[in-house]
PDB file of C-alpha atoms in Angstrom:
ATOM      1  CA  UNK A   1     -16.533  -6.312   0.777  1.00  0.00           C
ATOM      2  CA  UNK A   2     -12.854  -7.089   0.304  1.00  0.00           C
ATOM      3  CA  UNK A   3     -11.408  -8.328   3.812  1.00  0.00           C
ATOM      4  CA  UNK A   4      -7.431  -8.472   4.620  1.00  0.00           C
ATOM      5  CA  UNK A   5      -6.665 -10.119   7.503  1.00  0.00           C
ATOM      6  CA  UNK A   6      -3.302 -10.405   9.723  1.00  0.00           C
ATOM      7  CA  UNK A   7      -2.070 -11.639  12.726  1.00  0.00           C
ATOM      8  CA  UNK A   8      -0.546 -11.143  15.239  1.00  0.00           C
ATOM      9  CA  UNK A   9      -0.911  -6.997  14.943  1.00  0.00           C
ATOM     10  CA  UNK A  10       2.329  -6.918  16.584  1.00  0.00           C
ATOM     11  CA  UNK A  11       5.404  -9.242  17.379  1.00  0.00           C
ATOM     12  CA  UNK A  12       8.439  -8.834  19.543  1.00  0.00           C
ATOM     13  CA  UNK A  13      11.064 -11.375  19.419  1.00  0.00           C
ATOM     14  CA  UNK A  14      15.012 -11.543  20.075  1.00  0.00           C
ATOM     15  CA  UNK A  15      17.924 -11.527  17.164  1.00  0.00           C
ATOM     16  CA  UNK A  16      17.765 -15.053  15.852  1.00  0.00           C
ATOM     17  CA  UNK A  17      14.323 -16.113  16.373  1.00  0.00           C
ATOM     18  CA  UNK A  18      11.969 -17.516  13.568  1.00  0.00           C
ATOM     19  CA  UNK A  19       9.158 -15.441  13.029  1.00  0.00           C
ATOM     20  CA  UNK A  20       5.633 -16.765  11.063  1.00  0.00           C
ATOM     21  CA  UNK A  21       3.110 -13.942   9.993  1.00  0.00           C
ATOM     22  CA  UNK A  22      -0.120 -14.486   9.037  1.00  0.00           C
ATOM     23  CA  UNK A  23      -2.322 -12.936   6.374  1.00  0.00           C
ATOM     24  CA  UNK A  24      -5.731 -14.095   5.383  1.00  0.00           C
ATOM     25  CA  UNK A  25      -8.187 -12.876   2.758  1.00  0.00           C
ATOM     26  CA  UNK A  26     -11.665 -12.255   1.577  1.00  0.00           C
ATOM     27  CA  UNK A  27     -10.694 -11.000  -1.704  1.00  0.00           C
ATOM     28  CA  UNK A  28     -13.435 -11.046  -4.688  1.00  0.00           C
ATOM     29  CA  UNK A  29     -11.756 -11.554  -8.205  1.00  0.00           C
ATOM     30  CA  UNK A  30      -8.540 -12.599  -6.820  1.00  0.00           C
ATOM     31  CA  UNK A  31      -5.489 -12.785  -8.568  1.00  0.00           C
ATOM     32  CA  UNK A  32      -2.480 -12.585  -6.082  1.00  0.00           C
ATOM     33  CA  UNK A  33      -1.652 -12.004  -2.709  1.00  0.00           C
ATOM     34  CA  UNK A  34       1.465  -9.476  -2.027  1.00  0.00           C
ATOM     35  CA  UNK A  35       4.033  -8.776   0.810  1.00  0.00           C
ATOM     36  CA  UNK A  36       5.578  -5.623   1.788  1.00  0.00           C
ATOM     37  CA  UNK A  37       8.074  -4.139   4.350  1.00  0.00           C
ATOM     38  CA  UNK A  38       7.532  -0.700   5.515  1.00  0.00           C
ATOM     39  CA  UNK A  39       9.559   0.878   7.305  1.00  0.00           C
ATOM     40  CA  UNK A  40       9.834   4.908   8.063  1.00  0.00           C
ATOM     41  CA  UNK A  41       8.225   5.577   4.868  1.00  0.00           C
ATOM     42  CA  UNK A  42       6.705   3.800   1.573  1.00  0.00           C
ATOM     43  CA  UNK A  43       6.038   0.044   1.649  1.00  0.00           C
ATOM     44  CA  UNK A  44       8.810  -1.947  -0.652  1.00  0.00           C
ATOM     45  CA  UNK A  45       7.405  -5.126  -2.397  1.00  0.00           C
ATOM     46  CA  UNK A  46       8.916  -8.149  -1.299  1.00  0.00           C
ATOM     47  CA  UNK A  47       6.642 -11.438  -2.871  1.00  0.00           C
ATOM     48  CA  UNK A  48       4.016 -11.498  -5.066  1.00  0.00           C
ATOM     49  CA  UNK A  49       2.341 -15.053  -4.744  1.00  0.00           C
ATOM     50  CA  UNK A  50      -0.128 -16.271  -7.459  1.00  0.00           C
ATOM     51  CA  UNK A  51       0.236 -19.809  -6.991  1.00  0.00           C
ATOM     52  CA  UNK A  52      -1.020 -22.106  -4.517  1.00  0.00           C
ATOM     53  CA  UNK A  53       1.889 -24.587  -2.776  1.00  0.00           C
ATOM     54  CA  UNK A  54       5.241 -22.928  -4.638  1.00  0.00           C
ATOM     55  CA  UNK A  55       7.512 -21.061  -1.938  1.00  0.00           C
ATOM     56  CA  UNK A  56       9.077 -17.542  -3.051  1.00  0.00           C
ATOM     57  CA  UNK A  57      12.123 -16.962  -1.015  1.00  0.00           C
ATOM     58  CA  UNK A  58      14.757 -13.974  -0.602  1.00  0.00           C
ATOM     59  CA  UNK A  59      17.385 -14.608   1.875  1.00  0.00           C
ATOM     60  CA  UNK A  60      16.019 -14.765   4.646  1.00  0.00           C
ATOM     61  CA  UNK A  61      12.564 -14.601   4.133  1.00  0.00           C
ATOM     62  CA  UNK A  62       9.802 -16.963   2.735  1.00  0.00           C
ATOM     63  CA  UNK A  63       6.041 -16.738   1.851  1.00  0.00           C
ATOM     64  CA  UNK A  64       4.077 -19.232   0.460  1.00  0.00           C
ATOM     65  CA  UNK A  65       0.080 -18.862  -0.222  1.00  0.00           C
ATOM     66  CA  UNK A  66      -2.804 -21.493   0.391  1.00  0.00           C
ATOM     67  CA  UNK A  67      -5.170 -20.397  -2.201  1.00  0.00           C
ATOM     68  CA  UNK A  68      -7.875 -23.417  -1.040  1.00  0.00           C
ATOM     69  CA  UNK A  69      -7.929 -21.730   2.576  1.00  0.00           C
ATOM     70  CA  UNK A  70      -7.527 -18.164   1.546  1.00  0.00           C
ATOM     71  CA  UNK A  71      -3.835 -17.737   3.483  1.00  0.00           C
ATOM     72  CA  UNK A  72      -0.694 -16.984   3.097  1.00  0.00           C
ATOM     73  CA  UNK A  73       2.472 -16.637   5.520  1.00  0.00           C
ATOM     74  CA  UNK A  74       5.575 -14.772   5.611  1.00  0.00           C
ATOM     75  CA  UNK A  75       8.603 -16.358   8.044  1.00  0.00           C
ATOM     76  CA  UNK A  76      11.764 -14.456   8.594  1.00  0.00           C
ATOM     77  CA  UNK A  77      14.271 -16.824   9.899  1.00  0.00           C
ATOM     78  CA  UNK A  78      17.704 -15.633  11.977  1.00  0.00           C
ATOM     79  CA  UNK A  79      16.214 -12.743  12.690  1.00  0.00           C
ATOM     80  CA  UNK A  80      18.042  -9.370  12.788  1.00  0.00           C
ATOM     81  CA  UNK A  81      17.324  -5.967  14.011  1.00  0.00           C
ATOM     82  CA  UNK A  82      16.585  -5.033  10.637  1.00  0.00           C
ATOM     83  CA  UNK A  83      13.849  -6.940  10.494  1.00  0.00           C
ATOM     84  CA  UNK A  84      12.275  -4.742  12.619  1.00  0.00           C
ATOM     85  CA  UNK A  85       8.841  -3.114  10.534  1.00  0.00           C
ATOM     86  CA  UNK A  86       5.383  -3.014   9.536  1.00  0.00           C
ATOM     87  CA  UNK A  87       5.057  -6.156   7.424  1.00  0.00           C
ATOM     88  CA  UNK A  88       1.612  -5.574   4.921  1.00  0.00           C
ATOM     89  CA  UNK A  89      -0.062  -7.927   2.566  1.00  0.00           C
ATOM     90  CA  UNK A  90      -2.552  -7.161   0.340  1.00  0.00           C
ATOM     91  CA  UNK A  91      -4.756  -8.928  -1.644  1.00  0.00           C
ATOM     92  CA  UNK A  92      -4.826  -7.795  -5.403  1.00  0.00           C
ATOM     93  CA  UNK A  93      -7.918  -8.099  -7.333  1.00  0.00           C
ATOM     94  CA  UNK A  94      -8.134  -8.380 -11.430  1.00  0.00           C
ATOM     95  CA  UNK A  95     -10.229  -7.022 -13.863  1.00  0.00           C
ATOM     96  CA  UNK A  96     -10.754  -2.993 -14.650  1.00  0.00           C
ATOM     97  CA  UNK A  97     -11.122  -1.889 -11.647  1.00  0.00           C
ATOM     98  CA  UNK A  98      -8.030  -3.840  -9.759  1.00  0.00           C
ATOM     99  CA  UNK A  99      -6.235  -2.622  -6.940  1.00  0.00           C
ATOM    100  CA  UNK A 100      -4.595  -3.584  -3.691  1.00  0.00           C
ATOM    101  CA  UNK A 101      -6.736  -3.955  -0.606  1.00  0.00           C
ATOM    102  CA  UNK A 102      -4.186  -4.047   2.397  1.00  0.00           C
ATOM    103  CA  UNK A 103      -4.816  -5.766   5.869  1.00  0.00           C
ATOM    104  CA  UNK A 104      -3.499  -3.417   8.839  1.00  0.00           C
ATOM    105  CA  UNK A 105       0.091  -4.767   8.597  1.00  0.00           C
ATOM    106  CA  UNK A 106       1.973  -6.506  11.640  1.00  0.00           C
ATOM    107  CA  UNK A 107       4.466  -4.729  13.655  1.00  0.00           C
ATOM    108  CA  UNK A 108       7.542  -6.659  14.056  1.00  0.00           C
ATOM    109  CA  UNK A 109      10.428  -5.143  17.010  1.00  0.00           C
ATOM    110  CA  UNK A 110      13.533  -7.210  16.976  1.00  0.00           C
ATOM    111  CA  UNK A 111      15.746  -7.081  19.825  1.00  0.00           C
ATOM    112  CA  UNK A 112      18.987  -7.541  20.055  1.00  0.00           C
TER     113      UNK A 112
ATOM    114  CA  UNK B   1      15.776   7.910  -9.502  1.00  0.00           C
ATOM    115  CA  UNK B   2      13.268   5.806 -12.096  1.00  0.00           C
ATOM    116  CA  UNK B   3      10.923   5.289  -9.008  1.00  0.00           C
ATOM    117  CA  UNK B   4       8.014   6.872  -8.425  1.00  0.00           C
ATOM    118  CA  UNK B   5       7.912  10.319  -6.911  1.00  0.00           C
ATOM    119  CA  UNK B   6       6.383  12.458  -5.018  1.00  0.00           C
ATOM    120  CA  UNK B   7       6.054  16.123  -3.941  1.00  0.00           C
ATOM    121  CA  UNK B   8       6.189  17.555  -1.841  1.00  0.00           C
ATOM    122  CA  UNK B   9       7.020  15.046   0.814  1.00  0.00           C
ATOM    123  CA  UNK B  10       5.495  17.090   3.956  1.00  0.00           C
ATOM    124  CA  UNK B  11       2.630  19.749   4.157  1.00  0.00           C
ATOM    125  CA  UNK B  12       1.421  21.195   7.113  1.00  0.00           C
ATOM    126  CA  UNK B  13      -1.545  23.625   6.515  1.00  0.00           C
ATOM    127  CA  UNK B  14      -4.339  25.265   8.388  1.00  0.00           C
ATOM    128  CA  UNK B  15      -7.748  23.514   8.442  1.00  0.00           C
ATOM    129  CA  UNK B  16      -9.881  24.995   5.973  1.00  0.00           C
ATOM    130  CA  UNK B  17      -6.930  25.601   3.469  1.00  0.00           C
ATOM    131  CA  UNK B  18      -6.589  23.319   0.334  1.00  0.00           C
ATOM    132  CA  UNK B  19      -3.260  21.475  -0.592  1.00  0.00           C
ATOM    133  CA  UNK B  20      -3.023  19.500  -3.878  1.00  0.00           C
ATOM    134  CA  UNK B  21      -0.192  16.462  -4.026  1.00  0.00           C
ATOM    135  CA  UNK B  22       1.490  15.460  -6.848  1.00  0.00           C
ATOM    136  CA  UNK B  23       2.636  11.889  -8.329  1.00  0.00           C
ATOM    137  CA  UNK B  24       4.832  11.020 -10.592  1.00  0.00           C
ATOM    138  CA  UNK B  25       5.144   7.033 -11.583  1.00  0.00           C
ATOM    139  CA  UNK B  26       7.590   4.943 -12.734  1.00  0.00           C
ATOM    140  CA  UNK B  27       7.849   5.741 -16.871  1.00  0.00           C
ATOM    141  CA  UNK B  28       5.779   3.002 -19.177  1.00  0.00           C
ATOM    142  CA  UNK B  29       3.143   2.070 -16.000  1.00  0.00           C
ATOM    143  CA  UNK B  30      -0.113   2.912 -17.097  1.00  0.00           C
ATOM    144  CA  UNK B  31      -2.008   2.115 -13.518  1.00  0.00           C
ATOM    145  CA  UNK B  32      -1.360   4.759 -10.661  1.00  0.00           C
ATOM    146  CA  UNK B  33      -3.252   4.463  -6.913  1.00  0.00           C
ATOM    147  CA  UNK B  34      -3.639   6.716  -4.588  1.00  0.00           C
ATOM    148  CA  UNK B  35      -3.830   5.170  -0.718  1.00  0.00           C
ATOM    149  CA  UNK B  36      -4.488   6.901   2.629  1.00  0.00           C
ATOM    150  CA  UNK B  37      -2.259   5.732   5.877  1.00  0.00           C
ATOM    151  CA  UNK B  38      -3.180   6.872   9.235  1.00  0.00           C
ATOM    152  CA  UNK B  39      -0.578   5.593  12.248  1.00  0.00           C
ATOM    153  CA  UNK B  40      -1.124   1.806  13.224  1.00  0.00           C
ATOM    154  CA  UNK B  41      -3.299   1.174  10.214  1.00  0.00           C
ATOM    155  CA  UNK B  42      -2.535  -0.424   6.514  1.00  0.00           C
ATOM    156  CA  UNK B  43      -2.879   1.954   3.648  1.00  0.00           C
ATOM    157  CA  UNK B  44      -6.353   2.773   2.117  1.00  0.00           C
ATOM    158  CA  UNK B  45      -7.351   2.694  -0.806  1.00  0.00           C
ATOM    159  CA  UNK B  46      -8.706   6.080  -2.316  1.00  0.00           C
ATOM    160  CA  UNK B  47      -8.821   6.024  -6.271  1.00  0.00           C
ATOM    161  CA  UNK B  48      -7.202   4.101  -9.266  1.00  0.00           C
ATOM    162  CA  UNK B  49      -6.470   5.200 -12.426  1.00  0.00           C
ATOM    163  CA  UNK B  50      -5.598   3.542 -15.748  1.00  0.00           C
ATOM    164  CA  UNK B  51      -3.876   5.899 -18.182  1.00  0.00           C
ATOM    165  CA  UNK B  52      -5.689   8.583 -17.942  1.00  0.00           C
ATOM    166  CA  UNK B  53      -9.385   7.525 -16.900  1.00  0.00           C
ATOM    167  CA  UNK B  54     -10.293   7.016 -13.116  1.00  0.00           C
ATOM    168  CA  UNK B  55     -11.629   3.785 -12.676  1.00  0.00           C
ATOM    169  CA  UNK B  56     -12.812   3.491  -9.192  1.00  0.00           C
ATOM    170  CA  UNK B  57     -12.998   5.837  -6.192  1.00  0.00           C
ATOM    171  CA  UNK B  58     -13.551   4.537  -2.709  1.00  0.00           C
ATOM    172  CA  UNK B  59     -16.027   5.902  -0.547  1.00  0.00           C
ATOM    173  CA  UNK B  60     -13.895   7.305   1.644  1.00  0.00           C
ATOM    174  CA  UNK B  61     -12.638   9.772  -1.053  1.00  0.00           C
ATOM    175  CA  UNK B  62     -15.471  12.488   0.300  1.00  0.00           C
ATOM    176  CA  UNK B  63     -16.634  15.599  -2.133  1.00  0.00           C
ATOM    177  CA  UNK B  64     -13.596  17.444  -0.584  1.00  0.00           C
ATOM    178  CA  UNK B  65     -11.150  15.219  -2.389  1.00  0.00           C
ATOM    179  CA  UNK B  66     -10.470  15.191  -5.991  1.00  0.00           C
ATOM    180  CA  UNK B  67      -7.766  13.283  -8.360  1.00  0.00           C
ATOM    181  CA  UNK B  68      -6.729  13.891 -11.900  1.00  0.00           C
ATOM    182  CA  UNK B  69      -4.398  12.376 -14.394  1.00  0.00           C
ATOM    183  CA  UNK B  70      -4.226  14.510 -17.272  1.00  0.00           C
ATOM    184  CA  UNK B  71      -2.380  12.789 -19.678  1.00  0.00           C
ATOM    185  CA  UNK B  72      -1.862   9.656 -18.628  1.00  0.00           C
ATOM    186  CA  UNK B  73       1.792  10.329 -16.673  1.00  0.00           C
ATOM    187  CA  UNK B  74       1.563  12.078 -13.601  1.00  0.00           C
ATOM    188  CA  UNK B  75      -0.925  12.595 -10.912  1.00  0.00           C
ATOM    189  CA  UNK B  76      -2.555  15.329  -8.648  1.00  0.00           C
ATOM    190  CA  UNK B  77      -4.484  14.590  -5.447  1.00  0.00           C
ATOM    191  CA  UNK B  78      -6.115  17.771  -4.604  1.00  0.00           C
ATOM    192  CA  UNK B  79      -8.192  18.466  -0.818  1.00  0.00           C
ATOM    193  CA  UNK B  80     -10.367  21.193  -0.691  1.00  0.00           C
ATOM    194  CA  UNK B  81     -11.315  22.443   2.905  1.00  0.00           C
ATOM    195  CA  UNK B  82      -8.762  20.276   4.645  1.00  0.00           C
ATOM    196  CA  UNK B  83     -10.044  19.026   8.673  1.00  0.00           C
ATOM    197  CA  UNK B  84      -7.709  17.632  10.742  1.00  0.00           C
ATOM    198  CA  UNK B  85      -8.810  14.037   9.690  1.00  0.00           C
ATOM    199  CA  UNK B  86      -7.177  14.645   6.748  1.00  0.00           C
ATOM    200  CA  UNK B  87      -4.189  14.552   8.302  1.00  0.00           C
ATOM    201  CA  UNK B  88      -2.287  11.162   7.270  1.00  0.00           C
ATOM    202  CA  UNK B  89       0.117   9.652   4.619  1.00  0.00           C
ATOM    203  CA  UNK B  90      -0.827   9.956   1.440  1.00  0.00           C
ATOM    204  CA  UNK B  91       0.635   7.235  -0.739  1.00  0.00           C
ATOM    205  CA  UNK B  92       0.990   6.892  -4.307  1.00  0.00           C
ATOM    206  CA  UNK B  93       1.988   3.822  -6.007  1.00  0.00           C
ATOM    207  CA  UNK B  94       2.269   2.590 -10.000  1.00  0.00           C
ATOM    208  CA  UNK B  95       2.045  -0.574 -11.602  1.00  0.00           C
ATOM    209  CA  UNK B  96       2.900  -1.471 -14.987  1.00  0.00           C
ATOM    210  CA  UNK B  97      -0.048  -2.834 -17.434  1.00  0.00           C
ATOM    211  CA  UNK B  98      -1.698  -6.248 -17.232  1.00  0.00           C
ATOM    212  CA  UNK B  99       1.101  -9.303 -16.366  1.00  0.00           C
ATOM    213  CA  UNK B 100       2.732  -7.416 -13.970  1.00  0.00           C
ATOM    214  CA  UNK B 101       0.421  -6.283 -10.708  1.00  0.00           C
ATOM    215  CA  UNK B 102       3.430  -5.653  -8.285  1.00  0.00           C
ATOM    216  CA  UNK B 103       2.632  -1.787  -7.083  1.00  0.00           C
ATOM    217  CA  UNK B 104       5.341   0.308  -6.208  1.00  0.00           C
ATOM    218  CA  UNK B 105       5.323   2.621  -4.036  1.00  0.00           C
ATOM    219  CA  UNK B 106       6.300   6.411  -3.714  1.00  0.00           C
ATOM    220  CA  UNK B 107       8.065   7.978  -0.407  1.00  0.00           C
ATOM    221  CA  UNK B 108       4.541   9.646   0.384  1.00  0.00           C
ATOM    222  CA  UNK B 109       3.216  13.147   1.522  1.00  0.00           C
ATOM    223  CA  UNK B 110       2.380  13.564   5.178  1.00  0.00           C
ATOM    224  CA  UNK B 111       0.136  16.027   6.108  1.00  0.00           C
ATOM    225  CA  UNK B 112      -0.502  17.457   8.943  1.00  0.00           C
ATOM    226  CA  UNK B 113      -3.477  19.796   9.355  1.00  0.00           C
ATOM    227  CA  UNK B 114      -3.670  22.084  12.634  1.00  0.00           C
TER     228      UNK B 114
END
């Protein structure tokens, strides 16, 4: 069965810190591995990461996936308190019957 | 808004009472999911579609629960008989056809059964 894995479940840190999260999969047919922020409501996409080694960044933030060891982190650097959320991957599988199989997300609290 | 939608946003109902959900994704995506979020947990998945035909349903989608797309556009999540564990978040996301597999999400329905 499809496994998502992260860690820590939840995170408190202080404005400014460097955060790593950690997401590892079991993930039959893979075919990418995807971040999301939720906050209050829907998850919004933030990476999708296909390729082993090549760093996707957005400000901020930064993911990279390990393909060989089935990984993939997400660091948030100068943290803010708008960081603070439920940060999901998911592993997404191809083929006819693909979909996203989510791991149970980390909660991040930044304080000020 | 071009994103995809959802209505109604909250439902509160009586157990035993059915609700149906409705999802509308983004124009030109041809793959719609339905997921299940209950507090502290990642969304589930319940059922995929692609255009019109239902691909996959996960176990957890009991007899209670059914899902239709039509035509191909927009969605209905229906729950017959709804028990309080049916109270949760039910997302909806679309993705456009094969090359692109980012899903995007809609705002959601909570429920709340009492």
């Amino acid at each position: 069965e499809d496994k998502v894995v992260q860690s820590p479940l939840s995170l408190v840190v202080h404005e400014g810190d460097t955060v790593t999260l950690n997401c590892s999969y079991e993930v039959t047919n893979f075919r990418s591995l995807l971040w999301y922020k939720q906050e209050k409501k829907a998850p919004t996409f933030l990476f999708m990461l296909t390729s082993s080694g090549i760093e996707k960044k957005s400000g901020r933030l930064s993911s990279i996936l390990d393909k060989k060891e089935l990984f993939s982190i997400l660091n948030i650097t100068a943290t803010q308190t708008g960081d603070s959320a439920i940060y999901l991957c998911a592993g997404y599988i191809t083929g006819a019957n693909s979909k996203l199989t989510f791991g149970k997300g980390i909660t991040l609290s930044v304080r000020p | 808004d071009t994103g995809v939608s959802q209505d109604p946003r909250h439902k509160i109902t009586k157990r035993g009472q059915n609700v149906t959900f409705r999802c509308d994704p983004i124009s030109e995506h041809n793959r719609l999911y339905w997921y299940r979020q209950t507090l502290g947990q990642g969304p589930e998945f319940l059922t995929y579609f692609q255009n019109e035909a239902q691909l996959e349903k996960s176990r957890l989608l009991s007899d209670r629960f059914s899902a239709e797309r039509p035509k191909g556009s927009f969605s209905t999540l229906e729950i017959q008989r709804t028990e309080q564990g049916d109270s949760a978040m039910y997302l909806c996301a679309s993705s456009p056809p094969i090359g692109g597999t980012e899903a995007f999400f809609g705002q959601g329905t909570r429920l709340t059964v009492v």
